[in-house]
PDB file of C-alpha atoms and ligand atoms in Angstrom:
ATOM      1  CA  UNK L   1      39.662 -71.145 135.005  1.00 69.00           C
ATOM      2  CA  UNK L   2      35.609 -70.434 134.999  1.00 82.00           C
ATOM      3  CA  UNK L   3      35.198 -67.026 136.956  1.00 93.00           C
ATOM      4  CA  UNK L   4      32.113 -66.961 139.445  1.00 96.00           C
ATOM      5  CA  UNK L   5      30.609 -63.700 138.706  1.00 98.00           C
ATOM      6  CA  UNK L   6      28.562 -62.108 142.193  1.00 98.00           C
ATOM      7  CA  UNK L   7      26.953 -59.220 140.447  1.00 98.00           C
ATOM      8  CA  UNK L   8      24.464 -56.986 143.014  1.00 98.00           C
ATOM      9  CA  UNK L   9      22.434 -54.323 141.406  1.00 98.00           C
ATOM     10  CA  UNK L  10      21.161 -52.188 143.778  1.00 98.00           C
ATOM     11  CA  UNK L  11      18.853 -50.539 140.737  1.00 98.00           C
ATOM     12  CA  UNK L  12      17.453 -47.215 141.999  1.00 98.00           C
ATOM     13  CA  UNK L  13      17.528 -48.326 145.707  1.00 98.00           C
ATOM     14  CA  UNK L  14      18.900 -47.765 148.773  1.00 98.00           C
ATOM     15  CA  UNK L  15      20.692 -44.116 149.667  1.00 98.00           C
ATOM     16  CA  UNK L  16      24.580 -43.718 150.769  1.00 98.00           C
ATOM     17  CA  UNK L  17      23.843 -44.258 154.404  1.00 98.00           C
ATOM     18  CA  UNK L  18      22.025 -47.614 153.365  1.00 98.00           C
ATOM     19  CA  UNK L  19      24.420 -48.978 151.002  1.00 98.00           C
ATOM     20  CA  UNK L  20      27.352 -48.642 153.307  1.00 98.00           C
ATOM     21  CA  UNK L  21      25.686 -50.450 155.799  1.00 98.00           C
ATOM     22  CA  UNK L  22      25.662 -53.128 153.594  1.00 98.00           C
ATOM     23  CA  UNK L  23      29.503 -52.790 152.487  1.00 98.00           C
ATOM     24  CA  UNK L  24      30.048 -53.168 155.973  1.00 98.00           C
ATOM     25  CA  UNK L  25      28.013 -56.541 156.253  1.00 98.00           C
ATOM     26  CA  UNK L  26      29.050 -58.487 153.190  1.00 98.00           C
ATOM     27  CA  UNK L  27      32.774 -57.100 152.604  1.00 98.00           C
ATOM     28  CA  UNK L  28      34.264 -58.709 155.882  1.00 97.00           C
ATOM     29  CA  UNK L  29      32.313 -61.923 155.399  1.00 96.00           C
ATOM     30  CA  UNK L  30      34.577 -62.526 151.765  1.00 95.00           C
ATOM     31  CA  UNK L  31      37.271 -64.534 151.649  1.00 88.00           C
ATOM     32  CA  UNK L  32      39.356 -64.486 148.735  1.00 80.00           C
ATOM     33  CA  UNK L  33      38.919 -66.827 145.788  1.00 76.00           C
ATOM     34  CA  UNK L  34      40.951 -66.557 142.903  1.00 75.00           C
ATOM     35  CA  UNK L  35      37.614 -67.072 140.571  1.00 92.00           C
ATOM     36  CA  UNK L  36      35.367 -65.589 142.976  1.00 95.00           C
ATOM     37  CA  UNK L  37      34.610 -61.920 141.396  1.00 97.00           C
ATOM     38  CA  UNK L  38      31.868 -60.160 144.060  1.00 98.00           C
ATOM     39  CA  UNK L  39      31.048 -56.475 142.107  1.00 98.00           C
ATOM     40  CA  UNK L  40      28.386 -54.372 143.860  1.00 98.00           C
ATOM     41  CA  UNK L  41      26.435 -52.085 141.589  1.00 99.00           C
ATOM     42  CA  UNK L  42      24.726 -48.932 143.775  1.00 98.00           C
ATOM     43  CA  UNK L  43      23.491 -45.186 142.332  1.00 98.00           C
ATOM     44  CA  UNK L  44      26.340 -42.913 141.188  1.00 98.00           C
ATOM     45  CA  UNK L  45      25.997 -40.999 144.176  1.00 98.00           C
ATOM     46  CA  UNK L  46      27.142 -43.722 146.606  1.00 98.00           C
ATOM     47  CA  UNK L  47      30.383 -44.644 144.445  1.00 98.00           C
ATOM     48  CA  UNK L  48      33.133 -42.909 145.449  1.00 98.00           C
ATOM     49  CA  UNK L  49      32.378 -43.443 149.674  1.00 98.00           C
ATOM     50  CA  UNK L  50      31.784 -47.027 148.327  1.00 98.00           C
ATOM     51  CA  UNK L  51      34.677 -47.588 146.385  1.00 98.00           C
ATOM     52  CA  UNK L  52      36.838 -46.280 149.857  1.00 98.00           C
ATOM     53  CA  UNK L  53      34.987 -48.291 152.215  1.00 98.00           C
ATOM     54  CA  UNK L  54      35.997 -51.416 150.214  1.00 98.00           C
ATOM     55  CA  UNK L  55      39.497 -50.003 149.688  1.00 98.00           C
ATOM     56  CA  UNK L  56      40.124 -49.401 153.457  1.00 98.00           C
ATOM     57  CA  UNK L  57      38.446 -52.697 154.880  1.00 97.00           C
ATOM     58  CA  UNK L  58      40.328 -54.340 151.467  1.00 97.00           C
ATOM     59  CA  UNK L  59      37.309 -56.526 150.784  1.00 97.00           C
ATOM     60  CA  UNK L  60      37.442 -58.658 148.038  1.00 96.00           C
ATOM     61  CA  UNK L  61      35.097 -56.640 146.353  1.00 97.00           C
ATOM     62  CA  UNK L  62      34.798 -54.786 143.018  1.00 98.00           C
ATOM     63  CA  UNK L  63      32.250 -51.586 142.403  1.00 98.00           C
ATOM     64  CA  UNK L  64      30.386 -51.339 139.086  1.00 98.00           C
ATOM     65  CA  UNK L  65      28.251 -48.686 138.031  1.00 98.00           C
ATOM     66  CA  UNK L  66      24.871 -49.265 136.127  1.00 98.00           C
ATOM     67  CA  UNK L  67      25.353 -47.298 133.541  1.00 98.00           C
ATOM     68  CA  UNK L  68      28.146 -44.877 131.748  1.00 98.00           C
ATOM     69  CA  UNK L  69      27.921 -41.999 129.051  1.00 98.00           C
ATOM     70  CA  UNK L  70      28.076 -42.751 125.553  1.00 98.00           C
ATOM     71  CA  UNK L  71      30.111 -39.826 125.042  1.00 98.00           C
ATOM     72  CA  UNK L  72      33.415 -38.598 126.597  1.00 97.00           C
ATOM     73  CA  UNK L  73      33.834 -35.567 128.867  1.00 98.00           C
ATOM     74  CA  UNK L  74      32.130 -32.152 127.917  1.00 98.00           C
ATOM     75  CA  UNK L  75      29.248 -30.702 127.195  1.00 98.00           C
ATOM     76  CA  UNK L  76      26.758 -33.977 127.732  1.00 98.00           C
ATOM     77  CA  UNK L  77      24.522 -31.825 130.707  1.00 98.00           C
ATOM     78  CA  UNK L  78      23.805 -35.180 133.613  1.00 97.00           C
ATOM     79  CA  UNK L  79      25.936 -37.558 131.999  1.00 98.00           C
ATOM     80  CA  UNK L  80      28.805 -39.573 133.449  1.00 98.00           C
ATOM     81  CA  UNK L  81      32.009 -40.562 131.570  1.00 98.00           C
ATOM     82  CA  UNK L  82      34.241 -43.242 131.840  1.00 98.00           C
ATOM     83  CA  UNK L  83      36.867 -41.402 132.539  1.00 98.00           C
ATOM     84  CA  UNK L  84      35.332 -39.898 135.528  1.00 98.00           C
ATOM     85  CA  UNK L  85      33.865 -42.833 136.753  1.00 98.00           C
ATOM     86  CA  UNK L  86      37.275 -44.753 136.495  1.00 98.00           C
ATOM     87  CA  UNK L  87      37.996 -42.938 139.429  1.00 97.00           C
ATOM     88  CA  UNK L  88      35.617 -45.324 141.685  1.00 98.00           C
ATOM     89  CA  UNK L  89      34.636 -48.442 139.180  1.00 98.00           C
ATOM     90  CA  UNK L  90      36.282 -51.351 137.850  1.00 98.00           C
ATOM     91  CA  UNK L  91      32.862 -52.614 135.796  1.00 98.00           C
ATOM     92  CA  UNK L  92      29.706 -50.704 134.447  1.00 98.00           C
ATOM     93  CA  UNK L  93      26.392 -52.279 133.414  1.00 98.00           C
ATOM     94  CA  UNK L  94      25.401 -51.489 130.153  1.00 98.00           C
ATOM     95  CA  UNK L  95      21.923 -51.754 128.062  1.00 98.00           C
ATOM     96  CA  UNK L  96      20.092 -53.275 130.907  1.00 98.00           C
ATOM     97  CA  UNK L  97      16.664 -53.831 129.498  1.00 98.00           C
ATOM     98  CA  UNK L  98      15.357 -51.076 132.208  1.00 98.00           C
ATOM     99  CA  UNK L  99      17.269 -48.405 130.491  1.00 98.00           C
ATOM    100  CA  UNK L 100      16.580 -50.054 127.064  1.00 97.00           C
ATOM    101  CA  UNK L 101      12.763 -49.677 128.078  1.00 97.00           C
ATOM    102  CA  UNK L 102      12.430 -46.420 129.850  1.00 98.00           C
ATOM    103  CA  UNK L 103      15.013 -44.466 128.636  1.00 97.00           C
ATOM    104  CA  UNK L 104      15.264 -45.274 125.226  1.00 96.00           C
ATOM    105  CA  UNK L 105      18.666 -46.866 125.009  1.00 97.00           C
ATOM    106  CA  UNK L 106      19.080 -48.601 121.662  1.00 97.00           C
ATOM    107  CA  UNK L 107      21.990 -50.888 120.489  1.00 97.00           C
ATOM    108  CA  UNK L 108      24.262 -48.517 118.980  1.00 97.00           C
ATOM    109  CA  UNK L 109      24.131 -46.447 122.143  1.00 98.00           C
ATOM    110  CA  UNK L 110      25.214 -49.692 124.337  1.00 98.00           C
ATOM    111  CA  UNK L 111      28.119 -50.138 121.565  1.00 98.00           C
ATOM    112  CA  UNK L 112      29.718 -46.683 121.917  1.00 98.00           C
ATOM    113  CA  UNK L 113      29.159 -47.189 126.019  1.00 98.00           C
ATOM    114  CA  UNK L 114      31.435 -50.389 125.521  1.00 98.00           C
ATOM    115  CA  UNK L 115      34.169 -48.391 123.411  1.00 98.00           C
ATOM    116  CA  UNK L 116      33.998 -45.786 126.642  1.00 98.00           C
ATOM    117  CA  UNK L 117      34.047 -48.238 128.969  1.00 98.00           C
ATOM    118  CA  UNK L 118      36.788 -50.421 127.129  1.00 98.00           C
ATOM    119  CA  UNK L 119      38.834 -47.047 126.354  1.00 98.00           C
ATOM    120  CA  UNK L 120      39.136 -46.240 130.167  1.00 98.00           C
ATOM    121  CA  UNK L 121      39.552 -49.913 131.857  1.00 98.00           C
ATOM    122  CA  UNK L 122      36.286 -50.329 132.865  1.00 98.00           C
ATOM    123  CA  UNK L 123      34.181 -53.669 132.025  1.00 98.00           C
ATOM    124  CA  UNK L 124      31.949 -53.592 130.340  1.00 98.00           C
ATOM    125  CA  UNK L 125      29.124 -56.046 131.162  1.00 98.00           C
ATOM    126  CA  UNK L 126      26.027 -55.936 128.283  1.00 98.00           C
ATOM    127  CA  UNK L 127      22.966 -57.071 129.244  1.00 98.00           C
ATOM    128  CA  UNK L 128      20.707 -58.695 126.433  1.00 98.00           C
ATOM    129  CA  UNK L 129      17.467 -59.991 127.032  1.00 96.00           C
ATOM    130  CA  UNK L 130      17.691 -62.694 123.983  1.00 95.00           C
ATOM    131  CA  UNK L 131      20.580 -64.718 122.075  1.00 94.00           C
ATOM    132  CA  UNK L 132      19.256 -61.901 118.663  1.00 95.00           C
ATOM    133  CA  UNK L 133      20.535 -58.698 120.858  1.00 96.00           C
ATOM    134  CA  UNK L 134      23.801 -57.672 119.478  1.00 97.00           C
ATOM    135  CA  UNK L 135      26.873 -57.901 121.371  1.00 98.00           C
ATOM    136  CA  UNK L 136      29.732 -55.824 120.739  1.00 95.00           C
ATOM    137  CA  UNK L 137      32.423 -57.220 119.510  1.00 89.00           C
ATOM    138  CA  UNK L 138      35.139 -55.879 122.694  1.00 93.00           C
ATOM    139  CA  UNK L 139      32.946 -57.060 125.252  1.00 97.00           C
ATOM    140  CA  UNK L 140      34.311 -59.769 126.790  1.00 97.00           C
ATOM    141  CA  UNK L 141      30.807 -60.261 130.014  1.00 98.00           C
ATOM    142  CA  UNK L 142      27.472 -60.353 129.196  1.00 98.00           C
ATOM    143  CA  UNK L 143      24.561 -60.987 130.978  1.00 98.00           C
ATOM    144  CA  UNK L 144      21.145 -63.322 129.705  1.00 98.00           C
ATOM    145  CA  UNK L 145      18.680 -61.183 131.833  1.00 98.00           C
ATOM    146  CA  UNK L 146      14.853 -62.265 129.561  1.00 97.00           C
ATOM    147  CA  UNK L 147      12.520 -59.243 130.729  1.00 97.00           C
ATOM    148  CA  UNK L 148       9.388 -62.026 132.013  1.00 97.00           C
ATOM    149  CA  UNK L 149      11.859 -63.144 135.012  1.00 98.00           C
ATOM    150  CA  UNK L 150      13.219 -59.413 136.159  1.00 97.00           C
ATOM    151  CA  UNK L 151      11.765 -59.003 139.489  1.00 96.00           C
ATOM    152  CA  UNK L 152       8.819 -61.045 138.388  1.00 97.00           C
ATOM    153  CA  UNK L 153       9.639 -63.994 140.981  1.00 96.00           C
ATOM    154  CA  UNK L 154       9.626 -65.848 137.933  1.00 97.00           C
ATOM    155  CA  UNK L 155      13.102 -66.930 136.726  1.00 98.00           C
ATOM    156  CA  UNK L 156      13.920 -68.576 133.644  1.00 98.00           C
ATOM    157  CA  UNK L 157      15.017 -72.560 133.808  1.00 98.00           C
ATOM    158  CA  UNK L 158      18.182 -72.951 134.228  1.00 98.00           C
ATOM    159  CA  UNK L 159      18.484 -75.248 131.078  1.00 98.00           C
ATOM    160  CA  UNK L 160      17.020 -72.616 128.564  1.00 98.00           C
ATOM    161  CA  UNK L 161      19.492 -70.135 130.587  1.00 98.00           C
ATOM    162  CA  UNK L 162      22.340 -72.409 129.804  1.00 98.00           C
ATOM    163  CA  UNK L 163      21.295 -72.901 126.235  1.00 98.00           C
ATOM    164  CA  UNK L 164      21.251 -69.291 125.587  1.00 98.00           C
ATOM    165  CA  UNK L 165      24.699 -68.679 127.159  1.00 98.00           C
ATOM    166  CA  UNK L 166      26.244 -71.237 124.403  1.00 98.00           C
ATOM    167  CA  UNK L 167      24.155 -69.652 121.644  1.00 98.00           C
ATOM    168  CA  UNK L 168      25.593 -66.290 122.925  1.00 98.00           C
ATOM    169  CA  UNK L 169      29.133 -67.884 123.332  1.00 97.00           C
ATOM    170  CA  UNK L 170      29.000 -69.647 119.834  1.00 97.00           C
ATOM    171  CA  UNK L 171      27.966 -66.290 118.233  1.00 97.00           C
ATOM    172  CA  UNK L 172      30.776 -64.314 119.834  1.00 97.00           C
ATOM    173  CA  UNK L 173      33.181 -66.951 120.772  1.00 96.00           C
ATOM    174  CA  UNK L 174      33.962 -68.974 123.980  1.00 96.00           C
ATOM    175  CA  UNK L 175      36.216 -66.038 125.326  1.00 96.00           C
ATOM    176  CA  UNK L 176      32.456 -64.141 126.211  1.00 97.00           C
ATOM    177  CA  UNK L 177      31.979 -65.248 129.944  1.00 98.00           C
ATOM    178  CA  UNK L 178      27.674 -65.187 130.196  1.00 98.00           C
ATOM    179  CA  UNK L 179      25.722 -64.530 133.282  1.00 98.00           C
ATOM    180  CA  UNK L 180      22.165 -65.225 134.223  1.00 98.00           C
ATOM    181  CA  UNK L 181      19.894 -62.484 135.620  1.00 98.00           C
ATOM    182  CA  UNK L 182      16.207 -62.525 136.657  1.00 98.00           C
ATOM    183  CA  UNK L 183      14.398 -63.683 139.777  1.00 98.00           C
ATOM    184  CA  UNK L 184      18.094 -65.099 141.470  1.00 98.00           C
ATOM    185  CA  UNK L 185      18.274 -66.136 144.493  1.00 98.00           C
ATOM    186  CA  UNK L 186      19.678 -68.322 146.752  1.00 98.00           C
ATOM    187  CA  UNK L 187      17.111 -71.209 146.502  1.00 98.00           C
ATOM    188  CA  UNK L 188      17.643 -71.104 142.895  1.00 98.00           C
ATOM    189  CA  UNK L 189      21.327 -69.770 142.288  1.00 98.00           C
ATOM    190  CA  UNK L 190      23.089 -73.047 142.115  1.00 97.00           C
ATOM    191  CA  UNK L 191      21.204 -74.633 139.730  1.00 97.00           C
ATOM    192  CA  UNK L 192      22.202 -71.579 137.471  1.00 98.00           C
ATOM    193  CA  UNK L 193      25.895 -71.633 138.203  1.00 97.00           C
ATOM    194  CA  UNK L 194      26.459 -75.336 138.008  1.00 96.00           C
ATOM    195  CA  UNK L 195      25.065 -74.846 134.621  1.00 97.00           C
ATOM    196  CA  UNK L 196      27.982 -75.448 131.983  1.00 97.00           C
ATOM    197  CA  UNK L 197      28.024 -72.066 129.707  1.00 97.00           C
ATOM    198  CA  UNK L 198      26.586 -70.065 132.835  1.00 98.00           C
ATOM    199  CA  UNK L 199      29.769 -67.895 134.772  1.00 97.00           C
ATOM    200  CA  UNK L 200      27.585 -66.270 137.599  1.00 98.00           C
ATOM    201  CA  UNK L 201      24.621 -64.098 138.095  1.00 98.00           C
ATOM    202  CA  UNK L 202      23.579 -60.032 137.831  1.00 98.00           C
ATOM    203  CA  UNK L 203      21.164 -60.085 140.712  1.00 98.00           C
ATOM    204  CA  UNK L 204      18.548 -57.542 141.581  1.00 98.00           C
ATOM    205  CA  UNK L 205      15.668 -57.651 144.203  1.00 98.00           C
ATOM    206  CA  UNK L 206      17.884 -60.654 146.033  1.00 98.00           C
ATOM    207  CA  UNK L 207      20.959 -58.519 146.284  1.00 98.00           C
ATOM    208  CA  UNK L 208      19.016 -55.564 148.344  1.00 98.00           C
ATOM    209  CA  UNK L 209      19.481 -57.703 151.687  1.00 98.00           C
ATOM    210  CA  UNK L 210      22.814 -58.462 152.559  1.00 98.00           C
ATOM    211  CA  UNK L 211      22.067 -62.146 153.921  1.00 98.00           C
ATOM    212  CA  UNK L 212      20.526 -62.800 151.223  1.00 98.00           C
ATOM    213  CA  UNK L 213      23.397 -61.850 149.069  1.00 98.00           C
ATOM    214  CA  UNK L 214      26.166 -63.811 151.534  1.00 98.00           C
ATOM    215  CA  UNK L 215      23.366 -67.044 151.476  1.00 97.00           C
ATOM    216  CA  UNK L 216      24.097 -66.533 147.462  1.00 98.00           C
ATOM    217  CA  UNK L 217      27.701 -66.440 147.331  1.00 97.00           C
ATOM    218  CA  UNK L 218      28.036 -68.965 149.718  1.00 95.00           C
ATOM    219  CA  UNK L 219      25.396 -71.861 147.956  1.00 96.00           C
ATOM    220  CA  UNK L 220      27.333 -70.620 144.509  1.00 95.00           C
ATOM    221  CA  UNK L 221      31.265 -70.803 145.716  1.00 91.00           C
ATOM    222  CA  UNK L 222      30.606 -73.303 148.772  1.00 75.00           C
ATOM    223  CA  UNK L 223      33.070 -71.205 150.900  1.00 60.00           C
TER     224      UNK L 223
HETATM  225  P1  LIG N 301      15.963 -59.170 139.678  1.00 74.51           P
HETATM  226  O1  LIG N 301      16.723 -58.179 138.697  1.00 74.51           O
HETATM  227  O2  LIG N 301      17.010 -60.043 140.310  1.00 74.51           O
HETATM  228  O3  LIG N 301      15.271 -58.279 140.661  1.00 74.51           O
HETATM  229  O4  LIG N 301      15.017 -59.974 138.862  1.00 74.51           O
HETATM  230  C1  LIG N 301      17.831 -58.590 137.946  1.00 74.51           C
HETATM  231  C2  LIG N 301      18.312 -57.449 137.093  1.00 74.51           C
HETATM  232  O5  LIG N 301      17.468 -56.682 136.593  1.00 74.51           O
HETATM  233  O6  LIG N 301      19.519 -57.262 136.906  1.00 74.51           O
END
């Protein structure tokens, strides 16, 4: 069965007051879908009271960080490692062109993030910003997220979207499940989702406001 990927990234917005506000909005408004995967993405320091809000209302909800150490635990001063962040995440974002562009972040450092995240049950989800951006090989989610439509207002179609995803699936077989990211929202979701290679979105700017967000799941999954 095709998931339907709901990916919020909250980016470096909103503090712990702020985003539990917004737990509080969305999570009761879920219903459960067996394909219907709803992961919200805020700061590291809103995690854990995150991850128990969701655990106590038992939204149908998962919690992804946007990043994760390369390295395991020790001496890596300001890093986070999977096995830490297992405590509160089921997914992490990883080489999000952001982090490619202002902090350096090259492919081999997104590869040994995947064999952390892998290593200690956490998602990964690689972001690539073309169909030539490597993928490693255990990463099963991906995201097409071209750096013209992030938080531009200026998505890609969703035809060169889809066309992408199959090139990406093609390259590193039909197992890879491929969102869309860039400029999503919910005038323009479905015509992303209904697209054949395309299993959901990694949304930014559109996630921030919670009826937004609901207005997305609910043009994508009809509930
Ligand atoms: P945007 O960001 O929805 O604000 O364009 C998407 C992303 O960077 O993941």
């Amino acid at each position: 069965m095709k998931h339907l990927w709901i990916i919020a990234n909250f980016k470096s917005n909103k503090n712990l007051m702020e985003v539990l506000e917004w737990v509080e909005q969305v999570g009761p408004k879920l219903v459960k879908g067996e394909n219907l995967k709803v992961v919200v993405c805020p700061t590291f320091s809103s995690l854990e009271e995150v991850a128990k809000k969701i655990k106590v209302g038992n939204y149908q909800m998962l919690v992804g960080s946007q990043d994760l150490s390369p390295f395991e635990e020790g001496a890596y001063t300001g890093e986070e490692a999977a096995s830490i962040l297992k405590q509160f995440v089921d997914l992490a974002i990883l080489g999000h062109s952001e982090r490619r562009q202002n902090f350096h972040e090259t492919d081999e450092m997104v590869a040994k993030k995947v064999d952390e995240a892998i290593a200690h049950d956490i998602i990964p989800l690689v972001c690539v910003q073309g169909s030539d951006v490597p993928i490693p090989g255990k990463c099963k989610l991906a995201a097409y997220e071209p750096v013209f439509a992030i938080g531009t207002g200026n998505p890609d179609t969703p035809e060169n979207a889809n066309l992408i995803a199959k090139a990406l699936k093609d390259k590193y077989g039909q197992d890879l499940e491929v969102l869309y990211g860039g400029s999503a929202t919910s005038a323009n979701c479905k015509d992303f989702v209904n697209q054949e290679n395309i299993s959901g979105l990694l949304i930014g700017k559109s996630s921030l406001d919670p009826q937004e967000f609901l207005k997305i799941i609910k043009e994508c999954s009809g509930f």
